[in-house]
Coordinates of N, CA and C and ligand atoms in Angstrom, one line a residue:
X1 N 92.9 83.5 114.8 CA 91.7 82.8 114.3 C 91.5 81.5 115.1
X2 N 90.2 81.1 115.2 CA 89.9 79.9 115.9 C 89.4 78.8 115.0
X3 N 89.8 77.6 115.3 CA 89.2 76.5 114.5 C 88.0 76.0 115.3
X4 N 86.9 75.8 114.6 CA 85.6 75.5 115.2 C 85.0 74.4 114.5
X5 N 84.4 73.4 115.2 CA 83.6 72.3 114.6 C 82.2 72.6 114.8
X6 N 81.4 72.5 113.7 CA 79.9 72.6 113.7 C 79.4 71.2 113.6
X7 N 78.7 70.7 114.5 CA 78.1 69.3 114.4 C 76.6 69.4 114.2
X8 N 76.2 68.7 113.1 CA 74.8 68.7 112.8 C 74.2 67.3 113.0
X9 N 73.2 67.2 113.8 CA 72.6 65.9 114.1 C 71.3 65.8 113.3
X10 N 71.1 64.6 112.7 CA 69.8 64.4 112.0 C 68.8 64.0 113.0
X11 N 67.6 64.6 113.0 CA 66.6 64.2 113.9 C 65.5 63.5 113.2
X12 N 65.5 63.4 111.9 CA 64.6 62.6 111.1 C 65.3 62.2 109.9
X13 N 64.6 61.2 109.2 CA 65.3 60.7 107.9 C 65.5 61.9 107.0
X14 N 66.7 62.0 106.5 CA 67.0 63.0 105.5 C 67.8 62.4 104.4
X15 N 67.9 63.1 103.3 CA 68.8 62.6 102.2 C 70.1 63.3 102.3
X16 N 71.2 62.7 101.9 CA 72.5 63.3 101.9 C 72.5 64.6 101.2
X17 N 71.7 64.6 100.0 CA 71.7 65.8 99.2 C 71.0 67.0 99.9
X18 N 69.9 66.7 100.6 CA 69.2 67.8 101.3 C 70.0 68.3 102.4
X19 N 70.6 67.4 103.2 CA 71.5 67.8 104.3 C 72.7 68.6 103.9
X20 N 73.3 68.2 102.8 CA 74.5 68.8 102.3 C 74.1 70.3 101.8
X21 N 73.0 70.3 101.1 CA 72.5 71.6 100.6 C 72.3 72.6 101.7
X22 N 71.7 72.1 102.8 CA 71.3 73.0 103.9 C 72.6 73.5 104.6
X23 N 73.6 72.6 104.7 CA 74.8 72.9 105.4 C 75.6 73.9 104.6
X24 N 75.7 73.7 103.2 CA 76.4 74.6 102.4 C 75.7 76.0 102.4
X25 N 74.4 76.0 102.4 CA 73.7 77.3 102.5 C 74.1 78.1 103.8
X26 N 74.1 77.4 104.9 CA 74.5 78.0 106.2 C 76.0 78.5 106.2
X27 N 76.9 77.6 105.6 CA 78.3 78.0 105.6 C 78.5 79.3 104.8
X28 N 77.8 79.3 103.6 CA 77.9 80.5 102.8 C 77.4 81.8 103.5
X29 N 76.2 81.6 104.2 CA 75.6 82.7 104.9 C 76.6 83.2 106.0
X30 N 77.2 82.3 106.7 CA 78.2 82.7 107.8 C 79.4 83.3 107.2
X31 N 79.9 82.8 106.0 CA 81.0 83.4 105.3 C 80.7 84.8 104.9
X32 N 79.6 85.0 104.2 CA 79.2 86.4 103.7 C 79.0 87.4 104.9
X33 N 78.9 86.9 106.1 CA 78.7 87.8 107.2 C 80.0 87.9 108.0
X34 N 81.1 87.3 107.5 CA 82.4 87.4 108.2 C 82.5 86.6 109.5
X35 N 81.5 85.7 109.8 CA 81.6 84.9 111.0 C 82.5 83.7 110.9
X36 N 82.7 83.3 109.6 CA 83.7 82.3 109.3 C 84.5 82.8 108.2
X37 N 85.7 82.3 108.1 CA 86.7 82.8 107.1 C 87.3 81.7 106.3
X38 N 87.6 81.9 105.1 CA 88.2 80.9 104.2 C 87.3 80.5 103.1
X39 N 87.7 79.6 102.3 CA 87.0 79.1 101.2 C 86.6 77.7 101.2
X40 N 87.4 76.9 102.0 CA 87.1 75.5 102.0 C 86.8 75.0 103.4
X41 N 85.7 74.3 103.5 CA 85.2 73.9 104.8 C 84.9 72.4 104.7
X42 N 85.9 71.6 105.1 CA 85.7 70.1 105.0 C 84.6 69.6 105.9
X43 N 83.7 68.8 105.4 CA 82.6 68.2 106.1 C 82.7 66.7 106.1
X44 N 82.6 66.1 107.3 CA 82.6 64.6 107.4 C 81.3 64.1 107.8
X45 N 81.0 62.9 107.5 CA 79.7 62.3 107.9 C 80.2 61.0 108.7
X46 N 79.8 61.0 110.0 CA 80.3 59.9 110.9 C 79.2 59.6 111.9
X47 N 78.8 58.4 112.0 CA 77.8 57.9 112.9 C 76.5 58.7 112.9
X48 N 76.1 59.2 111.7 CA 74.9 59.9 111.6 C 75.0 61.4 111.9
X49 N 76.2 61.9 112.2 CA 76.5 63.3 112.4 C 77.3 63.9 111.2
X50 N 76.9 65.1 110.9 CA 77.8 65.8 109.9 C 78.6 66.8 110.8
X51 N 79.9 66.8 110.5 CA 80.8 67.7 111.2 C 81.5 68.6 110.2
X52 N 81.3 69.9 110.2 CA 82.0 70.9 109.3 C 83.0 71.7 110.1
X53 N 84.2 71.7 109.6 CA 85.3 72.5 110.3 C 85.4 73.8 109.7
X54 N 85.4 74.9 110.5 CA 85.4 76.2 110.0 C 86.5 77.0 110.8
X55 N 86.8 78.2 110.3 CA 87.7 79.1 111.0 C 86.9 80.4 111.3
X56 N 87.1 80.8 112.6 CA 86.4 82.0 113.0 C 87.4 83.1 113.4
X57 N 87.0 84.4 113.2 CA 88.0 85.4 113.6 C 88.1 85.6 115.1
X58 N 87.0 85.2 115.8 CA 87.0 85.4 117.2 C 86.3 84.1 117.8
X59 N 86.6 83.9 119.1 CA 86.1 82.7 119.8 C 84.6 82.7 119.8
X60 N 84.0 83.9 119.9 CA 82.5 83.9 120.0 C 81.8 84.5 118.7
X61 N 82.6 84.3 117.6 CA 82.0 84.8 116.3 C 80.7 84.3 116.0
X62 N 80.4 83.0 116.4 CA 79.1 82.4 116.0 C 78.0 82.7 117.0
X63 N 78.2 83.6 117.9 CA 77.1 84.0 118.8 C 75.9 84.5 118.0
X64 N 74.7 84.1 118.4 CA 73.5 84.6 117.7 C 73.4 86.1 117.5
X65 N 74.0 86.9 118.4 CA 73.9 88.3 118.3 C 74.6 88.8 117.0
X66 N 75.5 88.0 116.5 CA 76.2 88.4 115.3 C 75.6 88.0 114.0
X67 N 74.5 87.2 114.1 CA 73.9 86.6 112.9 C 73.3 87.6 112.0
X68 N 73.4 87.4 110.7 CA 72.8 88.3 109.7 C 71.4 87.7 109.4
X69 N 70.5 88.4 108.7 CA 69.2 87.8 108.3 C 69.4 86.5 107.5
X70 N 70.4 86.5 106.6 CA 70.6 85.3 105.8 C 71.1 84.1 106.7
X71 N 71.9 84.4 107.7 CA 72.3 83.3 108.6 C 71.1 82.7 109.4
X72 N 70.2 83.6 109.9 CA 69.0 83.2 110.6 C 68.1 82.3 109.7
X73 N 67.9 82.8 108.5 CA 67.1 82.1 107.5 C 67.7 80.7 107.2
X74 N 69.0 80.6 107.1 CA 69.7 79.4 106.8 C 69.6 78.4 108.0
X75 N 69.6 78.9 109.2 CA 69.5 78.1 110.4 C 68.1 77.5 110.4
X76 N 67.1 78.3 110.1 CA 65.7 77.8 110.0 C 65.6 76.7 109.0
X77 N 66.2 76.9 107.9 CA 66.1 75.9 106.8 C 66.7 74.5 107.1
X78 N 67.6 74.5 108.1 CA 68.2 73.2 108.5 C 67.1 72.2 109.0
X79 N 66.2 72.8 109.7 CA 65.1 71.9 110.2 C 64.3 71.2 109.1
X80 N 64.1 72.0 108.0 CA 63.4 71.5 106.9 C 64.1 70.3 106.2
X81 N 65.5 70.3 106.4 CA 66.3 69.3 105.8 C 66.5 68.2 106.8
X82 N 65.8 68.2 108.0 CA 65.9 67.1 109.0 C 67.1 67.3 109.9
X83 N 67.7 68.4 109.9 CA 68.9 68.6 110.8 C 68.6 69.5 112.0
X84 N 69.2 69.2 113.1 CA 69.1 70.1 114.3 C 70.0 71.3 114.2
X85 N 69.8 72.3 115.0 CA 70.7 73.4 115.0 C 72.1 72.9 115.4
X86 N 73.1 73.5 114.7 CA 74.5 72.9 114.9 C 75.0 73.2 116.4
X87 N 75.8 72.2 116.8 CA 76.5 72.4 118.1 C 77.9 73.0 117.7
X88 N 78.2 74.0 118.5 CA 79.5 74.7 118.2 C 80.6 74.3 119.2
X89 N 81.7 73.8 118.7 CA 82.8 73.4 119.5 C 84.1 74.1 119.1
X90 N 84.6 74.9 120.0 CA 85.8 75.6 119.7 C 87.0 74.7 119.9
X91 N 87.7 74.3 118.9 CA 88.9 73.4 119.0 C 90.1 74.1 119.6
X92 N 90.3 75.3 119.1 CA 91.5 76.0 119.6 C 91.9 77.1 118.7
X93 N 92.9 77.9 119.0 CA 93.4 78.9 118.2 C 94.4 78.4 117.2
X94 N 94.3 78.9 115.9 CA 95.2 78.5 114.9 C 96.5 79.2 115.0
X95 N 97.6 78.5 115.1 CA 98.9 79.2 115.4 C 99.4 79.8 114.2
X96 N 98.9 79.5 113.0 CA 99.5 80.1 111.8 C 98.8 81.4 111.4
X97 N 97.6 81.6 111.9 CA 96.9 82.8 111.4 C 97.0 84.0 112.4
X98 N 96.7 85.2 111.8 CA 96.8 86.4 112.7 C 95.6 86.5 113.6
X99 N 95.7 87.4 114.5 CA 94.5 87.7 115.4 C 93.5 88.6 114.8
X100 N 92.6 89.1 115.6 CA 91.6 90.0 115.1 C 91.6 91.3 115.9
X101 N 91.1 92.4 115.3 CA 91.0 93.6 116.0 C 90.1 93.6 117.2
X102 N 90.6 94.1 118.3 CA 89.7 94.1 119.5 C 89.4 95.5 120.0
X103 N 89.7 96.5 119.2 CA 89.3 97.9 119.5 C 87.8 98.1 119.6
X104 N 87.3 98.8 120.6 CA 85.9 99.0 120.6 C 85.4 99.9 119.5
X105 N 86.2 101.0 119.3 CA 85.8 102.0 118.3 C 87.0 102.5 117.6
X106 N 87.4 101.8 116.5 CA 88.6 102.3 115.8 C 88.3 103.7 115.3
X107 N 89.4 104.6 115.2 CA 89.2 105.9 114.7 C 89.1 106.0 113.2
X108 N 89.6 105.0 112.5 CA 89.5 104.9 111.1 C 89.6 103.4 110.7
X109 N 89.4 103.2 109.4 CA 89.5 101.8 108.8 C 90.3 101.9 107.6
X110 N 90.9 100.7 107.2 CA 91.6 100.6 105.9 C 91.1 99.4 105.2
X111 N 90.8 99.6 103.9 CA 90.4 98.5 103.0 C 91.6 98.0 102.4
X112 N 92.0 96.7 102.7 CA 93.3 96.2 102.3 C 93.3 94.7 102.2
X113 N 94.0 94.2 101.2 CA 94.1 92.7 101.2 C 95.3 92.4 100.3
X114 N 95.7 91.2 100.3 CA 96.7 90.7 99.3 C 96.4 89.3 99.0
X115 N 97.0 88.7 98.0 CA 96.7 87.3 97.6 C 97.0 86.3 98.7
X116 N 97.8 86.7 99.7 CA 98.1 85.8 100.8 C 97.2 85.9 102.0
X117 N 96.3 86.9 102.0 CA 95.5 87.1 103.2 C 94.2 86.3 103.1
X118 N 93.8 85.6 104.2 CA 92.5 85.0 104.2 C 91.6 85.7 105.2
X119 N 92.2 86.7 105.9 CA 91.4 87.4 106.9 C 90.5 88.5 106.3
X120 N 89.8 89.2 107.1 CA 88.9 90.3 106.7 C 89.7 91.3 105.9
X121 N 89.0 91.9 104.9 CA 89.7 93.0 104.1 C 89.6 94.4 104.8
X122 N 88.9 94.4 105.9 CA 88.8 95.7 106.6 C 89.7 95.7 107.8
X123 N 90.6 96.7 107.9 CA 91.6 96.8 109.0 C 91.3 98.0 109.9
X124 N 91.7 97.8 111.1 CA 91.6 98.9 112.1 C 92.7 99.9 111.8
X125 N 92.4 101.2 111.7 CA 93.3 102.3 111.4 C 94.2 102.7 112.6
X126 N 93.9 102.1 113.8 CA 94.7 102.4 115.0 C 95.8 101.4 115.2
X127 N 95.6 100.1 114.9 CA 96.7 99.1 115.1 C 96.8 98.1 114.0
X128 N 96.1 98.4 112.9 CA 96.2 97.6 111.7 C 95.9 96.1 111.9
X129 N 94.9 95.8 112.7 CA 94.5 94.4 112.9 C 93.2 94.2 112.1
X130 N 93.0 93.0 111.5 CA 91.7 92.8 110.7 C 90.5 92.8 111.6
X131 N 89.5 93.6 111.1 CA 88.3 93.8 111.9 C 87.2 92.7 111.5
X132 N 86.7 91.9 112.4 CA 85.7 90.9 112.1 C 84.5 91.7 111.5
X133 N 84.0 91.3 110.3 CA 83.1 92.2 109.6 C 81.8 92.4 110.3
X134 N 81.3 91.4 111.1 CA 80.0 91.5 111.8 C 80.1 92.6 112.8
X135 N 81.3 93.1 113.1 CA 81.4 94.2 114.1 C 81.0 95.6 113.5
X136 N 80.9 95.7 112.2 CA 80.5 96.9 111.6 C 79.2 96.7 110.9
X137 N 78.4 97.7 110.6 CA 77.1 97.5 110.0 C 77.2 96.9 108.6
X138 N 76.3 96.0 108.2 CA 76.3 95.3 106.9 C 76.4 96.3 105.8
X139 N 77.2 96.0 104.7 CA 77.3 97.0 103.6 C 76.2 97.0 102.6
X140 N 75.6 95.8 102.4 CA 74.5 95.7 101.4 C 73.7 94.4 101.6
X141 N 72.4 94.4 101.5 CA 71.5 93.3 101.6 C 71.8 92.5 102.9
X142 N 72.1 93.2 104.0 CA 72.2 92.5 105.3 C 73.5 91.8 105.6
X143 N 74.4 91.8 104.7 CA 75.8 91.2 105.0 C 76.9 91.8 104.2
X144 N 78.0 91.0 104.0 CA 79.2 91.6 103.4 C 79.6 90.9 102.1
X145 N 78.6 90.2 101.5 CA 78.9 89.5 100.3 C 79.6 90.4 99.2
X146 N 79.1 91.6 99.0 CA 79.7 92.5 98.0 C 81.2 92.8 98.3
X147 N 81.5 93.0 99.6 CA 82.8 93.3 100.0 C 83.7 92.1 99.8
X148 N 83.2 90.9 100.2 CA 84.0 89.7 100.0 C 84.3 89.3 98.6
X149 N 83.3 89.6 97.7 CA 83.5 89.4 96.2 C 84.6 90.4 95.7
X150 N 84.5 91.6 96.2 CA 85.6 92.6 95.8 C 86.9 92.0 96.3
X151 N 87.0 91.5 97.5 CA 88.3 90.9 98.0 C 88.7 89.8 97.2
X152 N 87.8 88.9 96.8 CA 88.2 87.7 95.9 C 88.8 88.2 94.6
X153 N 88.2 89.2 94.0 CA 88.7 89.7 92.7 C 90.0 90.4 92.9
X154 N 90.2 91.1 94.0 CA 91.5 91.8 94.2 C 92.6 90.7 94.4
X155 N 92.3 89.7 95.2 CA 93.3 88.7 95.4 C 93.6 87.9 94.2
X156 N 92.6 87.7 93.3 CA 92.8 87.0 92.0 C 93.8 87.8 91.2
X157 N 93.5 89.1 91.0 CA 94.4 90.0 90.3 C 95.8 90.0 90.8
X158 N 95.9 90.0 92.2 CA 97.2 90.1 92.8 C 98.0 88.8 92.5
X159 N 97.3 87.7 92.6 CA 97.9 86.4 92.3 C 98.5 86.4 90.9
X160 N 97.7 86.8 90.0 CA 98.1 86.8 88.5 C 99.3 87.7 88.3
X161 N 99.3 88.9 89.0 CA 100.5 89.8 88.8 C 101.7 89.3 89.5
X162 N 101.6 88.7 90.6 CA 102.7 88.1 91.4 C 103.3 87.0 90.6
X163 N 102.5 86.1 90.0 CA 103.0 85.0 89.3 C 103.7 85.5 88.0
X164 N 103.1 86.5 87.4 CA 103.7 87.2 86.2 C 104.0 86.2 85.0
X165 N 103.1 85.3 84.8 CA 103.4 84.3 83.8 C 102.4 84.4 82.6
X166 N 101.5 85.4 82.7 CA 100.5 85.4 81.6 C 100.4 86.9 81.1
X167 N 99.7 87.0 80.0 CA 99.5 88.3 79.4 C 98.4 89.1 80.2
X168 N 97.8 88.5 81.1 CA 96.8 89.2 82.0 C 97.5 90.0 83.0
X169 N 98.8 89.8 83.2 CA 99.5 90.5 84.3 C 99.3 92.0 84.3
X170 N 99.4 92.6 83.1 CA 99.3 94.1 83.1 C 97.9 94.6 83.3
X171 N 97.0 93.8 82.8 CA 95.6 94.2 83.1 C 95.3 94.0 84.6
X172 N 95.8 93.0 85.2 CA 95.6 92.8 86.6 C 96.2 93.9 87.4
X173 N 97.4 94.3 87.1 CA 98.0 95.4 87.8 C 97.2 96.7 87.7
X174 N 96.6 96.9 86.5 CA 95.8 98.1 86.3 C 94.6 98.1 87.3
X175 N 94.0 96.9 87.5 CA 92.9 96.8 88.4 C 93.3 97.2 89.8
X176 N 94.5 96.8 90.2 CA 94.9 97.0 91.6 C 95.4 98.5 91.8
X177 N 95.9 99.1 90.7 CA 96.7 100.3 90.9 C 96.0 101.6 90.3
X178 N 95.0 101.4 89.5 CA 94.5 102.5 88.7 C 93.2 103.0 89.2
X179 N 93.1 104.3 89.3 CA 91.8 104.9 89.8 C 90.7 104.9 88.8
X180 N 91.1 104.4 87.5 CA 90.0 104.2 86.5 C 89.5 102.8 86.4
X181 N 90.0 101.9 87.3 CA 89.7 100.5 87.1 C 88.3 100.1 87.8
X182 N 87.8 99.0 87.4 CA 86.5 98.5 87.9 C 86.7 98.1 89.4
X183 N 87.9 97.5 89.7 CA 88.1 97.2 91.2 C 88.1 98.4 92.0
X184 N 88.8 99.5 91.5 CA 88.8 100.7 92.3 C 87.4 101.3 92.5
X185 N 86.7 101.3 91.4 CA 85.3 101.9 91.5 C 84.5 101.1 92.5
X186 N 84.5 99.8 92.4 CA 83.7 98.9 93.4 C 84.2 99.1 94.8
X187 N 85.6 99.1 95.0 CA 86.1 99.2 96.3 C 85.8 100.5 96.9
X188 N 85.9 101.6 96.1 CA 85.6 102.9 96.6 C 84.1 103.1 97.0
X189 N 83.2 102.5 96.2 CA 81.8 102.5 96.6 C 81.6 101.8 97.9
X190 N 82.3 100.7 98.1 CA 82.2 100.0 99.4 C 82.8 100.8 100.6
X191 N 84.0 101.4 100.3 CA 84.6 102.3 101.3 C 83.6 103.4 101.7
X192 N 83.0 104.0 100.7 CA 82.1 105.1 101.0 C 81.0 104.7 101.8
X193 N 80.5 103.5 101.5 CA 79.3 102.9 102.3 C 79.7 102.7 103.7
X194 N 80.9 102.1 104.0 CA 81.4 101.8 105.3 C 81.6 103.2 106.1
X195 N 82.1 104.1 105.4 CA 82.3 105.5 105.9 C 81.0 106.1 106.4
X196 N 80.0 106.0 105.5 CA 78.7 106.5 105.8 C 78.1 105.8 107.0
X197 N 78.2 104.4 107.1 CA 77.6 103.7 108.2 C 78.3 103.8 109.5
X198 N 79.7 104.0 109.5 CA 80.4 104.0 110.7 C 80.8 105.5 111.1
X199 N 80.6 106.4 110.2 CA 81.0 107.8 110.4 C 82.5 107.9 110.7
X200 N 83.3 107.0 110.1 CA 84.7 107.0 110.3 C 85.4 107.1 108.9
X201 N 86.6 107.7 108.9 CA 87.3 107.6 107.6 C 87.6 106.2 107.2
X202 N 87.5 105.8 105.9 CA 87.9 104.5 105.5 C 88.9 104.7 104.3
X203 N 90.1 104.3 104.5 CA 91.2 104.5 103.5 C 91.2 103.3 102.6
X204 N 91.3 103.7 101.3 CA 91.4 102.6 100.2 C 92.8 102.5 99.8
X205 N 93.3 101.3 99.7 CA 94.7 101.1 99.3 C 94.9 100.9 97.8
X206 N 95.8 101.7 97.2 CA 96.1 101.6 95.8 C 97.5 100.9 95.7
X207 N 97.6 99.8 95.0 CA 98.8 99.1 94.8 C 99.7 100.0 93.9
X208 N 101.0 99.9 94.1 CA 101.9 100.6 93.2 C 103.1 99.8 92.8
X209 N 103.4 99.6 91.5 CA 104.6 99.0 91.0 C 105.0 99.7 89.8
X210 N 106.2 99.5 89.3 CA 106.6 100.2 88.1 C 107.2 101.6 88.4
X211 N 107.1 102.5 87.4 CA 107.6 103.9 87.6 C 109.0 103.9 87.0
X212 N 109.5 105.2 86.9 CA 110.8 105.4 86.2 C 112.0 105.4 87.1
X213 N 111.8 106.1 88.2 CA 113.0 106.3 89.1 C 112.5 106.4 90.6
X214 N 113.3 106.2 91.5 CA 113.0 106.4 92.9 C 112.6 107.8 93.2
X215 N 113.3 108.8 92.6 CA 113.1 110.2 92.9 C 111.6 110.5 92.4
X216 N 111.3 110.1 91.2 CA 110.0 110.3 90.7 C 108.9 109.7 91.5
X217 N 109.2 108.5 92.0 CA 108.2 107.8 92.9 C 108.0 108.6 94.2
X218 N 109.1 109.1 94.7 CA 109.0 109.8 96.0 C 108.2 111.1 95.9
X219 N 108.2 111.7 94.7 CA 107.4 112.9 94.5 C 106.1 112.7 93.9
X220 N 105.6 111.4 93.9 CA 104.3 111.1 93.3 C 103.2 111.8 94.0
X221 N 102.2 112.3 93.3 CA 101.1 113.0 93.9 C 99.9 112.1 94.0
X222 N 98.9 112.5 94.8 CA 97.6 111.7 94.9 C 97.0 111.6 93.5
X223 N 96.7 110.4 93.1 CA 96.2 110.3 91.7 C 94.7 110.8 91.5
X224 N 94.1 111.1 92.6 CA 92.7 111.6 92.6 C 92.7 113.2 92.5
X225 N 93.4 113.8 93.5 CA 93.3 115.3 93.6 C 94.6 116.0 93.2
X226 N 95.7 115.2 92.9 CA 97.0 115.7 92.6 C 97.6 116.5 93.7
X227 N 97.2 116.3 94.9 CA 97.7 116.9 96.1 C 98.9 116.2 96.7
X228 N 99.7 116.8 97.6 CA 100.8 116.1 98.3 C 100.2 115.1 99.2
X229 N 100.8 114.0 99.2 CA 100.3 112.9 100.1 C 101.4 112.0 100.7
X230 N 102.6 112.4 100.5 CA 103.7 111.6 101.0 C 103.8 111.8 102.6
X231 N 104.0 110.7 103.3 CA 104.0 110.8 104.8 C 105.5 110.8 105.2
X232 N 105.7 111.5 106.3 CA 107.1 111.5 106.9 C 107.6 110.2 107.2
X233 N 106.7 109.4 107.8 CA 107.0 108.0 108.2 C 106.0 107.1 107.6
X234 N 106.3 105.9 107.0 CA 105.3 105.0 106.5 C 104.3 104.6 107.6
X235 N 103.0 104.7 107.2 CA 101.9 104.3 108.1 C 102.0 102.8 108.3
X236 N 102.1 102.3 109.5 CA 102.2 100.8 109.7 C 103.3 100.2 109.0
X237 N 104.4 101.0 108.6 CA 105.5 100.4 107.9 C 105.2 100.0 106.5
X238 N 104.0 100.3 106.0 CA 103.5 99.8 104.7 C 103.2 100.9 103.7
X239 N 102.5 101.9 104.2 CA 101.9 102.9 103.3 C 102.7 104.2 103.4
X240 N 103.3 104.5 102.3 CA 104.2 105.7 102.3 C 103.4 107.0 101.9
X241 N 102.2 106.8 101.4 CA 101.4 107.9 100.9 C 100.0 107.8 101.5
X242 N 99.4 109.0 101.9 CA 98.1 109.0 102.4 C 97.4 110.4 102.1
X243 N 96.3 110.3 101.4 CA 95.6 111.6 101.1 C 94.3 111.5 102.0
X244 N 94.3 112.5 103.0 CA 93.1 112.5 103.9 C 91.9 113.0 103.2
X245 N 92.1 113.8 102.2 CA 90.9 114.4 101.5 C 90.2 113.2 100.6
X246 N 91.0 112.5 99.9 CA 90.5 111.4 99.0 C 90.4 110.1 99.8
X247 N 90.9 110.0 101.0 CA 91.0 108.7 101.8 C 91.6 107.6 100.9
X248 N 92.8 107.9 100.4 CA 93.5 107.0 99.6 C 94.9 106.8 100.2
X249 N 95.4 105.5 100.2 CA 96.8 105.3 100.6 C 97.5 104.4 99.6
X250 N 98.8 104.5 99.6 CA 99.6 103.8 98.6 C 101.0 103.6 99.1
X251 N 101.8 102.9 98.4 CA 103.2 102.6 98.7 C 104.1 103.2 97.7
X252 N 105.4 103.4 98.0 CA 106.4 103.7 97.0 C 106.5 102.4 96.1
X253 N 106.6 102.6 94.8 CA 106.6 101.5 93.9 C 107.5 100.3 94.4
X254 N 107.0 99.2 94.3 CA 107.7 98.0 94.8 C 109.0 97.8 94.0
X255 N 109.1 98.5 92.8 CA 110.4 98.4 92.1 C 111.5 99.2 92.7
X256 N 111.2 100.1 93.6 CA 112.2 101.0 94.2 C 112.2 100.9 95.7
X257 N 111.9 99.8 96.3 CA 112.0 99.7 97.8 C 113.2 98.8 98.2
Ligands
ZN1 ZN1 92.3 98.2 116.5
ZN2 ZN1 93.8 113.2 97.1

């Protein structure tokens, strides 16, 4: 990922409030389109310039060709707040974060995230690299807000179950692991949408923890169709199960690994 500074110059008198609002609107629009990643975007005001620091999945993520309708609208709104179009300066590559998928046409996708991941929740099924969202058609209302909200909820549940210090823990695991959960229903709707738009398989990841024994876990069936889904070798070293009919993947219970 790349660290990028957006510099906003005031071309007429503006108020701090109006400028701030316009910048926040743009940052949200870029985030919902996958052009910037993360949740906190520090903004400084110096010598009449606002500078907002963001993270981008690719060096050219902010190219106008990638803009969503909401991004274009938010850029127009900057002028009303007395701000010029932002100058984009790529500071450099972040050494702590992972790269992005560069395949032109992945043969499949995987919907996957954990509480530790800040990158795109859509992975390439050929090399398991996170796919910049603006590279696939928008899932709803011109961008990926619905997908990113699903990711936020998945990560929140994951954080709760990893910490294991509240009574929400079991409810959280149910959301991550159960085909009857709200997170599953929402995630599957989004997977189906991406499948429809890209004409590629989109695998949905079901978390798995608990169970009675390793033997029982190894013989676990697909929770949707009850078919065999165990793989000879784990896919990307992570997914021990894959049902190509239901487009579901999962792991051997973390209790028996
Ligand atoms: Zn790839
Ligand atoms: Zn199945």
